[in-house]
Coordinates of C-alpha atoms and ligand atoms in Angstrom, one line a residue:
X1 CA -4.5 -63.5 20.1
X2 CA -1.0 -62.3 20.8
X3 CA 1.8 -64.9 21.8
X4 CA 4.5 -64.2 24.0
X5 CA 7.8 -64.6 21.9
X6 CA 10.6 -65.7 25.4
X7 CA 9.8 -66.8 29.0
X8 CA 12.6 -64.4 30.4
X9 CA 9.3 -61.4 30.9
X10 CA 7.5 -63.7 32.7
X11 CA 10.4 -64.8 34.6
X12 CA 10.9 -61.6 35.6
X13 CA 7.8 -60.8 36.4
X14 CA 7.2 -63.4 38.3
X15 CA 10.3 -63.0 40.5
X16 CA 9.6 -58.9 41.1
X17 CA 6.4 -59.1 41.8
X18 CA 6.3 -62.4 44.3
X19 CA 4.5 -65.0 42.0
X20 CA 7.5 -67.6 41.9
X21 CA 11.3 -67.8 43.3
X22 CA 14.2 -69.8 42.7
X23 CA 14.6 -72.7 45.1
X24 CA 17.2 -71.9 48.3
X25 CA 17.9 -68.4 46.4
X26 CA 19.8 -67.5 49.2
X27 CA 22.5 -70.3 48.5
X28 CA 23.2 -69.8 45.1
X29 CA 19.7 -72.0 44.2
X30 CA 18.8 -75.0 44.0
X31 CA 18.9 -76.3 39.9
X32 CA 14.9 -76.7 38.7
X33 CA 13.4 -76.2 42.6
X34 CA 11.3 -73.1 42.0
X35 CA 9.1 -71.7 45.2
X36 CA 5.7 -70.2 44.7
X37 CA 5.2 -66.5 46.3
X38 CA 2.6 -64.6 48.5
X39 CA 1.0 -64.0 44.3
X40 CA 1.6 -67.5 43.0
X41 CA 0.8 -69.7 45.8
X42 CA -2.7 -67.9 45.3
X43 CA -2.9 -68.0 41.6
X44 CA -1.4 -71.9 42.1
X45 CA -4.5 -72.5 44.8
X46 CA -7.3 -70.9 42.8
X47 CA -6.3 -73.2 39.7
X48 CA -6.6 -76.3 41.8
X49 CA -9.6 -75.3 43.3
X50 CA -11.2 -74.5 39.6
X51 CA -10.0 -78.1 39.3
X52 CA -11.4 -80.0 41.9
X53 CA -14.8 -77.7 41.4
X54 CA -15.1 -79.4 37.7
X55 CA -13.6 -82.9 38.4
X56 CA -15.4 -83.6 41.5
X57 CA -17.7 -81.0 43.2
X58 CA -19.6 -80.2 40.3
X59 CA -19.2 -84.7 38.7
X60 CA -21.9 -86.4 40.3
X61 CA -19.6 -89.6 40.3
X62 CA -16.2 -88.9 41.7
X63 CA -14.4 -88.6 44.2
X64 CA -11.4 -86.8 45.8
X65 CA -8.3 -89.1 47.7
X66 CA -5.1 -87.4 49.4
X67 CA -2.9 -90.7 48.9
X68 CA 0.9 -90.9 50.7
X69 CA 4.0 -89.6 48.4
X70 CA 5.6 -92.7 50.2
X71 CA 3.9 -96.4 49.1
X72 CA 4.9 -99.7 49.2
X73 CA 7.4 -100.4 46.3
X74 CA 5.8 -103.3 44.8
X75 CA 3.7 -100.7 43.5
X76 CA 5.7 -99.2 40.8
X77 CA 6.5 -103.0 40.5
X78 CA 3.0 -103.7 39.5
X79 CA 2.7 -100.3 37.5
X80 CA 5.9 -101.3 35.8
X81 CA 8.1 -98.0 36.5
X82 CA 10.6 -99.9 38.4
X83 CA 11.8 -101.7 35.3
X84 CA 10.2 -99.1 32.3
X85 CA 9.9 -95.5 33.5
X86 CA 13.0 -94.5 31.7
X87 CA 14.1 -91.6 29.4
X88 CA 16.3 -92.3 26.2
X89 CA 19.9 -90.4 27.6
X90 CA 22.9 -89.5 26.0
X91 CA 26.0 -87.7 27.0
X92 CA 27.8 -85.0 25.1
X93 CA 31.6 -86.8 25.2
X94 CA 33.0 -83.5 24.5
X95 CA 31.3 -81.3 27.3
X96 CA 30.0 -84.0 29.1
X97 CA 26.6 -82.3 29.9
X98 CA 23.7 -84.9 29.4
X99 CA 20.4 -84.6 27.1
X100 CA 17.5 -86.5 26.0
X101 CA 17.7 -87.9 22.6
X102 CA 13.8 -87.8 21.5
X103 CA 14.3 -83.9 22.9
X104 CA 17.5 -83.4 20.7
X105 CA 15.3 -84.5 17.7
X106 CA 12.1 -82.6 18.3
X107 CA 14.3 -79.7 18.9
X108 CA 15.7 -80.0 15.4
X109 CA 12.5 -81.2 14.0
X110 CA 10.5 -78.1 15.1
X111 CA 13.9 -75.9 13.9
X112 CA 13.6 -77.3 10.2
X113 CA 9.8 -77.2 10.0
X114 CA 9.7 -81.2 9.9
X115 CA 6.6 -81.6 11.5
X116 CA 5.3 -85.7 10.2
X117 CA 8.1 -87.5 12.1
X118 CA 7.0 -89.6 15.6
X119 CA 9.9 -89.4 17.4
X120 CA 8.1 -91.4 20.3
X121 CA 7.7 -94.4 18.2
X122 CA 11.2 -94.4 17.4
X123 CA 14.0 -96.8 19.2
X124 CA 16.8 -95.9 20.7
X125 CA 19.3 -97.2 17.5
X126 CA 16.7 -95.3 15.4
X127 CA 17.0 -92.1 17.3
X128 CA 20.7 -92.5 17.3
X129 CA 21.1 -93.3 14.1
X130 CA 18.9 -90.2 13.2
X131 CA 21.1 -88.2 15.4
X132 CA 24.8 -88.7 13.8
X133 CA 22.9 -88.5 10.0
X134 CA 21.8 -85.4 10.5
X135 CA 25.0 -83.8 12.9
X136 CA 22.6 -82.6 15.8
X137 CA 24.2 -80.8 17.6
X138 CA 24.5 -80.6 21.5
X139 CA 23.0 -77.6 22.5
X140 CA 25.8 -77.1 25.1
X141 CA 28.9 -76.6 23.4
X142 CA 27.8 -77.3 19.5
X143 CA 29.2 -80.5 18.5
X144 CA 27.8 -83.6 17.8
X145 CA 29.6 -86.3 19.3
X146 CA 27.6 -88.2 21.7
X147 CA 27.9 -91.7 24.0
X148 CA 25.4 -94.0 22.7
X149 CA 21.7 -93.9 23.7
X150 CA 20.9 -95.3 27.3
X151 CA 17.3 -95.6 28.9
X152 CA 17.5 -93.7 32.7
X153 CA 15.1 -94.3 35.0
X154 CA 13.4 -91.3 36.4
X155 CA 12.8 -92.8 39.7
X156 CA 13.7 -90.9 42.6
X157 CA 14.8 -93.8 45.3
X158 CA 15.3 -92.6 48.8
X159 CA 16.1 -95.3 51.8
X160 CA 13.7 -96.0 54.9
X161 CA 14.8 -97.9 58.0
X162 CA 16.5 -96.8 61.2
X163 CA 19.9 -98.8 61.0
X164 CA 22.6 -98.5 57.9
X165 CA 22.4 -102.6 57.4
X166 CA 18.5 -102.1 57.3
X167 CA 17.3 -100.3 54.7
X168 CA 14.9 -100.6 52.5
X169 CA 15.0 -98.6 49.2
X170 CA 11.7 -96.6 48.5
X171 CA 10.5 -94.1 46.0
X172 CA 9.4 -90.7 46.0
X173 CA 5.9 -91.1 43.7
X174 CA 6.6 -90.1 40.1
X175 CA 3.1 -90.0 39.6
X176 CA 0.0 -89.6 41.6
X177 CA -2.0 -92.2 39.8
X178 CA -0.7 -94.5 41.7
X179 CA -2.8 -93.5 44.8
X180 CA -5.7 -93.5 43.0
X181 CA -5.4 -96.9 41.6
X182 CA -4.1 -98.6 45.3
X183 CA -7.6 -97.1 46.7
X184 CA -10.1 -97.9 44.3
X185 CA -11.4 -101.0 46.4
X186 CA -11.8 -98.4 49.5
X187 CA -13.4 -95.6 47.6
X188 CA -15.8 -98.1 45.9
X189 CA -16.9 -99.5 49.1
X190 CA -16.6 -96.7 51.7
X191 CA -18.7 -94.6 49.5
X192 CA -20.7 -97.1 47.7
X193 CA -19.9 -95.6 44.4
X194 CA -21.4 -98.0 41.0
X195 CA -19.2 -98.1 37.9
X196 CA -18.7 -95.9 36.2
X197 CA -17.1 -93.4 38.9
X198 CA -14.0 -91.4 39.3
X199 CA -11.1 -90.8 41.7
X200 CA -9.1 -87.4 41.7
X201 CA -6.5 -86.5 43.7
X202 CA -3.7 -83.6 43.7
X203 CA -0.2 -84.0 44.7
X204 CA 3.1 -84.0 44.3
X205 CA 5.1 -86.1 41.9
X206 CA 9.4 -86.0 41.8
X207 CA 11.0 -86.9 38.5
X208 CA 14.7 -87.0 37.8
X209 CA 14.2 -85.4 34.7
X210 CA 17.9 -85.6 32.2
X211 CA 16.8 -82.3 31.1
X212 CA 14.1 -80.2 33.2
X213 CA 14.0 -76.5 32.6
X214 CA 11.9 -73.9 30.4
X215 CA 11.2 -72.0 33.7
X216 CA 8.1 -74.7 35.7
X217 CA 7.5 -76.1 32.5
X218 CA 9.6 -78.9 33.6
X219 CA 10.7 -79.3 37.1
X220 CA 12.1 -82.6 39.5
X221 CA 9.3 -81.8 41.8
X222 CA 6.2 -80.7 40.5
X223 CA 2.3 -81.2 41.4
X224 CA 0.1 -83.1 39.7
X225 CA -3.9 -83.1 39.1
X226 CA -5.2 -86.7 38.1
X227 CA -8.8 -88.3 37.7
X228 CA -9.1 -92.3 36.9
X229 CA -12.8 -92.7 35.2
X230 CA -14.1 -96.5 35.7
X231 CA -16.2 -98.1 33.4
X232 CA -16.7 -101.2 31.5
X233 CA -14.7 -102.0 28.6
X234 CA -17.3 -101.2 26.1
X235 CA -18.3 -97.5 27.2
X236 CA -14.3 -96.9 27.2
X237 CA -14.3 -95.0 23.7
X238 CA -17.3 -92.7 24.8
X239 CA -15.4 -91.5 28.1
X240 CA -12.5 -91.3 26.6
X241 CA -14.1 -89.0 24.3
X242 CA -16.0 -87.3 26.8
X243 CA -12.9 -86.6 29.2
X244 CA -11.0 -85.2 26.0
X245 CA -13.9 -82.3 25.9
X246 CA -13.9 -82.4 29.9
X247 CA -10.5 -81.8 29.5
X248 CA -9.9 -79.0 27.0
X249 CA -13.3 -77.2 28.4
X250 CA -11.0 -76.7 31.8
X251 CA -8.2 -75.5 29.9
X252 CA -10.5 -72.6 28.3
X253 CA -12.2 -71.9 31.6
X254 CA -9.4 -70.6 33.1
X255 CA -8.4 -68.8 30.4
X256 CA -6.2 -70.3 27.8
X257 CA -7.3 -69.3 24.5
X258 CA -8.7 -72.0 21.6
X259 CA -6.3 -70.7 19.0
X260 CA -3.4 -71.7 21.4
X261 CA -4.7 -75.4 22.2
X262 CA -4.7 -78.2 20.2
X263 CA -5.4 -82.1 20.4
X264 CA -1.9 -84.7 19.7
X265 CA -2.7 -88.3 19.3
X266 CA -0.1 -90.6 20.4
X267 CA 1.8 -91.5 17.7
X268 CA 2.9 -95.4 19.5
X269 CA 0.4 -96.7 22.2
X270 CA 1.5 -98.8 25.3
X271 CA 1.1 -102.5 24.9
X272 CA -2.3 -101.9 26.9
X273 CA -3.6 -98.6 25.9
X274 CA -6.1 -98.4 23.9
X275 CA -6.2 -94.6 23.1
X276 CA -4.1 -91.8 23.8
X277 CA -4.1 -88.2 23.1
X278 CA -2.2 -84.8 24.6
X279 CA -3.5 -81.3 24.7
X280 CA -0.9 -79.0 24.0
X281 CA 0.0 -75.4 24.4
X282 CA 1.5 -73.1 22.3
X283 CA 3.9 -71.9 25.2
X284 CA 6.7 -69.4 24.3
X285 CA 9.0 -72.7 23.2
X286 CA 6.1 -73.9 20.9
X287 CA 3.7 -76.4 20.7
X288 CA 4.4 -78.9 24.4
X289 CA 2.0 -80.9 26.0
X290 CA -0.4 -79.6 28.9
X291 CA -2.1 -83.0 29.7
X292 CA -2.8 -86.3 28.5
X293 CA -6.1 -88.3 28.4
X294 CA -5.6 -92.3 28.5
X295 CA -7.6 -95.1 27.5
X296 CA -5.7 -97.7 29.9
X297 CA -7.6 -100.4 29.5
X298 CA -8.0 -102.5 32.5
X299 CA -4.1 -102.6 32.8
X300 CA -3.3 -101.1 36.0
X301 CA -6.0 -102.5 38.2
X302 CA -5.5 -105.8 36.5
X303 CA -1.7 -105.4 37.1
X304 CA -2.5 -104.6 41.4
X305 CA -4.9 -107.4 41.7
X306 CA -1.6 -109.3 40.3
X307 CA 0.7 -107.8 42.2
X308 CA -1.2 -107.5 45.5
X309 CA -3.2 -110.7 45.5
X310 CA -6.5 -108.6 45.9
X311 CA -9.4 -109.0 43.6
X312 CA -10.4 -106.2 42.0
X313 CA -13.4 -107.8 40.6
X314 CA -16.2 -105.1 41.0
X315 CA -19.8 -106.6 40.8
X316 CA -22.2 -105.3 38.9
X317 CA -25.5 -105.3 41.9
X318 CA -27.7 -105.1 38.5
X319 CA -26.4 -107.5 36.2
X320 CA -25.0 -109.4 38.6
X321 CA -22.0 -109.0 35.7
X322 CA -18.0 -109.0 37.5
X323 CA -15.2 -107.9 35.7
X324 CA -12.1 -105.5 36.0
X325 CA -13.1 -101.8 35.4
X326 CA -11.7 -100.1 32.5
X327 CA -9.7 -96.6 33.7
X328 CA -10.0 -93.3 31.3
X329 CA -7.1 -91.4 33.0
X330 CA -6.8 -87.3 32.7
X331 CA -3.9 -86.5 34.2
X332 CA -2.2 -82.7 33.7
X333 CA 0.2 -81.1 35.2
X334 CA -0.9 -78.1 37.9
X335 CA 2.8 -76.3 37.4
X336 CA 3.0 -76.3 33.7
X337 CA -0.6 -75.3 33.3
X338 CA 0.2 -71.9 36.2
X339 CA 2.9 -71.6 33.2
X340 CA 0.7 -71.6 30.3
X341 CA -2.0 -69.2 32.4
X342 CA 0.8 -66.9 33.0
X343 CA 2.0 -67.1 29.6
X344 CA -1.7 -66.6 28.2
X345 CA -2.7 -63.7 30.6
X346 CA 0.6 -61.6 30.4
X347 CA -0.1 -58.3 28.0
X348 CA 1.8 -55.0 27.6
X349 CA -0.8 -52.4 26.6
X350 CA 0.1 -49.1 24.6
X351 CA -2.2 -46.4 26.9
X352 CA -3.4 -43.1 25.0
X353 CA -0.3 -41.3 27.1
X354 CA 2.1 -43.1 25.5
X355 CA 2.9 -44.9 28.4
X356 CA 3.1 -48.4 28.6
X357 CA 1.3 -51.0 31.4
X358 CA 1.8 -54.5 31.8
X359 CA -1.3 -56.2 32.7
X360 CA -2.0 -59.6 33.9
X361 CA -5.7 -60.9 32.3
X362 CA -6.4 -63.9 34.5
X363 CA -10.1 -64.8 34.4
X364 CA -11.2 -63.3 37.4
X365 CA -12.3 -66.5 39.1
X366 CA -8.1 -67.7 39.3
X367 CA -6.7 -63.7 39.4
X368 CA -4.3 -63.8 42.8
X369 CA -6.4 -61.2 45.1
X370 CA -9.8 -59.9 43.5
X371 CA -9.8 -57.0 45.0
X372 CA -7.2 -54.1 45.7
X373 CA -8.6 -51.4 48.4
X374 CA -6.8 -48.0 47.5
X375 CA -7.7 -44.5 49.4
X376 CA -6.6 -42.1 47.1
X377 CA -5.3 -39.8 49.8
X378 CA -3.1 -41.0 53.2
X379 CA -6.0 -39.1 55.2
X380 CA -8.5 -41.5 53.6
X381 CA -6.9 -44.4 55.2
X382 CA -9.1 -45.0 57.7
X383 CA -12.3 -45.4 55.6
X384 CA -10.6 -47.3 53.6
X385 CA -9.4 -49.9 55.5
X386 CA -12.7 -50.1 57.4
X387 CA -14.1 -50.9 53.8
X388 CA -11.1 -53.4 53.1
X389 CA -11.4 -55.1 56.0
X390 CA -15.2 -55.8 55.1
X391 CA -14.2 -57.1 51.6
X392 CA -11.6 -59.4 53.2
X393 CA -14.3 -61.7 55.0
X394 CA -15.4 -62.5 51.2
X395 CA -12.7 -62.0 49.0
X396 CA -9.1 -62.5 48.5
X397 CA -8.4 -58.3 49.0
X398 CA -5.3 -56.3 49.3
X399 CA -4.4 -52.9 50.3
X400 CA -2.3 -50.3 49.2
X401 CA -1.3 -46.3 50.1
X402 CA 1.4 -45.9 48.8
X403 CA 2.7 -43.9 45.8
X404 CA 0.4 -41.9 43.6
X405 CA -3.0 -43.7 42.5
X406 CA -1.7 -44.6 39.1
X407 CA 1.4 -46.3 39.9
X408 CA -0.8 -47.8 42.6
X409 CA -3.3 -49.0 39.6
X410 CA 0.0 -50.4 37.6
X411 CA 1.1 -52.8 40.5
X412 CA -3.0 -54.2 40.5
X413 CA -2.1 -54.7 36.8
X414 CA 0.6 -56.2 37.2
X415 CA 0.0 -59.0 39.5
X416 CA -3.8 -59.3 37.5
X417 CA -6.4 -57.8 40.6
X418 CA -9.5 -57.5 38.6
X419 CA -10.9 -54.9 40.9
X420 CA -9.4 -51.8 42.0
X421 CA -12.0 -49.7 44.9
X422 CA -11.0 -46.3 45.3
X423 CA -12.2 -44.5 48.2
X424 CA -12.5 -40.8 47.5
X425 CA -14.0 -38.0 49.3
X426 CA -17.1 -38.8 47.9
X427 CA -16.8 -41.8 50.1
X428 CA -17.3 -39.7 53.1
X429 CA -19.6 -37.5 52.2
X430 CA -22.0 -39.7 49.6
X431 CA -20.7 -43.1 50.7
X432 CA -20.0 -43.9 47.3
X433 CA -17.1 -45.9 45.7
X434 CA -15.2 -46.2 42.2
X435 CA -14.5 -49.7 41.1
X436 CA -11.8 -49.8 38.1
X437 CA -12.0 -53.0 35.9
X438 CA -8.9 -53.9 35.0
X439 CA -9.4 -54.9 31.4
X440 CA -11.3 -51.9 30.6
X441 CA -10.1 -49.3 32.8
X442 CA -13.6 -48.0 32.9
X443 CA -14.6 -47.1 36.9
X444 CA -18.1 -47.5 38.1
X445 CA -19.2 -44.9 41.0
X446 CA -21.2 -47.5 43.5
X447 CA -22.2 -47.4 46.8
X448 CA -20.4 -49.2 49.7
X449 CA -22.9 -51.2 50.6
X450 CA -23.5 -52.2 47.0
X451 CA -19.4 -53.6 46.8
X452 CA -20.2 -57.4 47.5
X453 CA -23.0 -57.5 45.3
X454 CA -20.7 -55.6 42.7
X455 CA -17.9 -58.0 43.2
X456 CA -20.0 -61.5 43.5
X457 CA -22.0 -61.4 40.4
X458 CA -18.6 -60.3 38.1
X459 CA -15.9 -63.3 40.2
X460 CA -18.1 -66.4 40.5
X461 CA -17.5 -68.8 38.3
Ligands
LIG1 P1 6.6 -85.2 29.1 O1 6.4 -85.9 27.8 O2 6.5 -83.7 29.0 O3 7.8 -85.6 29.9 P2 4.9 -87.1 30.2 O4 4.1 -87.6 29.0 O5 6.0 -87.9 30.8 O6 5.4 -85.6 30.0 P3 2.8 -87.7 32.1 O7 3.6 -88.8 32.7 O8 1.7 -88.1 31.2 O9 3.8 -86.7 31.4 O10 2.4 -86.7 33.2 C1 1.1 -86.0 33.2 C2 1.3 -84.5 33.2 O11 2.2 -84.1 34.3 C3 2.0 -83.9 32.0 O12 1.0 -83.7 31.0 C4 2.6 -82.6 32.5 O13 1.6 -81.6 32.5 C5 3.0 -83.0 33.9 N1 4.4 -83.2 34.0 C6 5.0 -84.4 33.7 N2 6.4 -84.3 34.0 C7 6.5 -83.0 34.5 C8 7.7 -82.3 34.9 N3 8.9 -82.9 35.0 N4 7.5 -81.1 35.4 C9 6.3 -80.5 35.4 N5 5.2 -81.1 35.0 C10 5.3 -82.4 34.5

């Protein structure tokens, strides 16, 4: 499997052919914003629909929540990010830009092949310490002479009320487990679900990250895709186990290859974790982590029922048994992993001309549009779009005269459109079709009325 050596291709790619933008391009930007195109918003969709097909259409036990960005702020009270949600910082004194320390030290790890160290289990004197011993430098300007290590909260804090003297200070969510936690006691009872069950939700989550960047790998506003499992205490290990294979069976379905994904334990647990593992990718920057599966114990609802004076007993109508449920959390990131899918799909491919064509291989079920409709002549047009409007009332279809049929085949490669229909003169007078496969570039000759069918049975997934 080939790996993609920078991000700048598909940061160019992405820009020329309407995937993803810089935030508020037309003022200069707007540092780490990025905006999803007329290509990526679709790509972006279709993985978040492949999502919420496996975690709760297709689970017999969970189910979805759309929770508020804005919640009470005794929440991250009780979930502990208003004192603990924090980043080890550090400032360069000399050109005053600010880092991450543990990032400065994986950094240098990964550049000297040390691969045994857990940086995350490390304290802030350590990592200093670390740091000056070993003249890391700041990737700014080269030297190493930085401020002491400081934790920074990641918190976004914006303030609600109508009148300057009245103002309560709220947060933007950093997480979206939150929302699923604050609503297990109305998704339990509105839907009558028994332990074990899940919630899932999708959202946004803002972090003031010290050091975002790699393109969307790590953004202040990103979206989020997050399923709590709750069970009793004792079954915790098995769905942990189980939502580690849930996990990386997602990650392969839409497309990410085996050889590029790997399991990382946690090298130091929370206080009340029980388990914790990563999946990473093997993105252009090497190994990072994709998502992370938690055993959480019964921490957080433990920590609401707390906090919020609410029992979060659940009663077992068999056993007669109550008790806090136990959460197995799956939580991964929907930007980084359109990053990863880019990253694993994008291809430049020697053709027998000599020429060369960048090609997109997104399994078909996430690829943008499915479909391109392509006359191969101007006075073809009208058959064609007859046909093209037809596909549109199934598929996600696009159409395109212009230029000659090859270039018009390179742009469909480009932005990963699995099927390319050309409508010939045949069309007219036989009613027949060619459909190019993208991967192949082999072309079937079908008939029109044989499209759908055509289409269907090679997309679903
Ligand atoms: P990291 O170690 O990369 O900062 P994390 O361990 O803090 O991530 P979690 O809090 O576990 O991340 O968040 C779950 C997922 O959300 C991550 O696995 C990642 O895919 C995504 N994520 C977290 N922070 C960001 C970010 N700033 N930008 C984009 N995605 C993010």
């Amino acid at each position: 499997m080939k790996k993609l050596e920078n991000l700048d291709k598909i940061v160019n790619l992405c820009k020329n052919r309407g995937f993803i933008f810089q935030g508020s391009e037309i003022y200069g930007g707007m540092g780490n914003t990025w905006d999803y195109g007329p290509i990526g918003v679709e790509l972006k969709n279709n993985i978040k629909k492949a999502w919420w097909k496996m975690f709760v259409q297709q689970a017999d036990n969970s189910y979805g929540v759309d929770a508020a960005i804005l919640m009470n702020s005794r929440v991250w009270d009780a979930s502990g990010h208003t004192a603990s949600f924090s980043d080890p910082k550090m400032d360069c004194r000399n050109c005053k830009t600010r880092h991450r320390a543990d990032n400065l030290i994986e950094e240098y790890n990964k550049k000297h092949g040390i691969e045994d160290m857990k940086v995350d289990a490390m304290s802030k004197e350590e990592m200093y310490k670390y740091i000056v011993e070993n003249q890391i430098k700041c990737p700014n300007c080269g030297k190493c002479d930085f401020t002491e290590i400081k934790n920074f909260n990641l918190m976004f804090s914006t303030k609600r009320g109508v009148t300057e003297d009245n103002q309560d200070i709220i947060y933007l969510r950093p997480e979206t487990a939150q929302g699923e936690f604050v609503n297990f006691l109305n998704v339990q009872r509105s839907t009558r679900a028994k332990v074990p069950f899940g919630i899932a939700q999708i959202g946004k989550a803002f972090r003031n990250e010290i050091t975002p960047g790699n393109f969307i790998f790590r953004t202040i506003e990103f979206e989020q895709m997050e399923h709590q499992f709750f069970c009793k205490e004792e079954d915790g290990e098995k769905y942990y186990n189980e939502y580690k294979q849930k996990a990386w069976e997602f990650a392969t379905s839409v497309g990410l290859s085996a050889e590029h994904l790997r399991f990382k334990d946690h090298d130091k647990l929370a206080h009340y974790a029980k388990a914790a593992c990563d999946i990473q990718y093997l993105f252009p920057m090497g190994w990072n982590e994709l998502n992370g599966i938690h055993n959480r114990s019964d921490w957080d609802l433990s920590r609401h029922q707390e906090f919020s004076g609410k029992s979060m007993l659940y009663l077992d109508p068999i056993t007669n048994e109550k008790y806090v449920p136990n959460d197995i959390e799956y939580s991964i990131g929907c930007d980084r992993l359109v990053l990863a899918v880019l990253c694993e799909a994008y291809d430049e491919e020697e053709l027998e001309d000599g020429e060369t064509r960048v090609v997109m291989h997104f399994a078909p079920h996430i690829a943008p549009y499915k479909v391109a409709v392509l006359p191969l002549q101007k006075n073809l047009s009208e058959k064609a779009k007859e046909v093209y409007k037809r596909l549109q009332a199934n598929f996600m279809a696009t159409y395109d005269e212009a230029g000659s049929i090859g270039k018009r085949y390179r742009r469909e490669d480009e932005i990963g459109t699995p099927y390319c229909v050309t409508i010939d003169f045949d069309t007219l007078e036989k009613g027949t079709v060619t459909v190019r496969d993208r991967d192949t570039m082999k072309q079937d000759t079908i008939k029109i009325d044989e499209i759908e069918q055509y289409l269907f049975s090679r997309l679903t997934k």
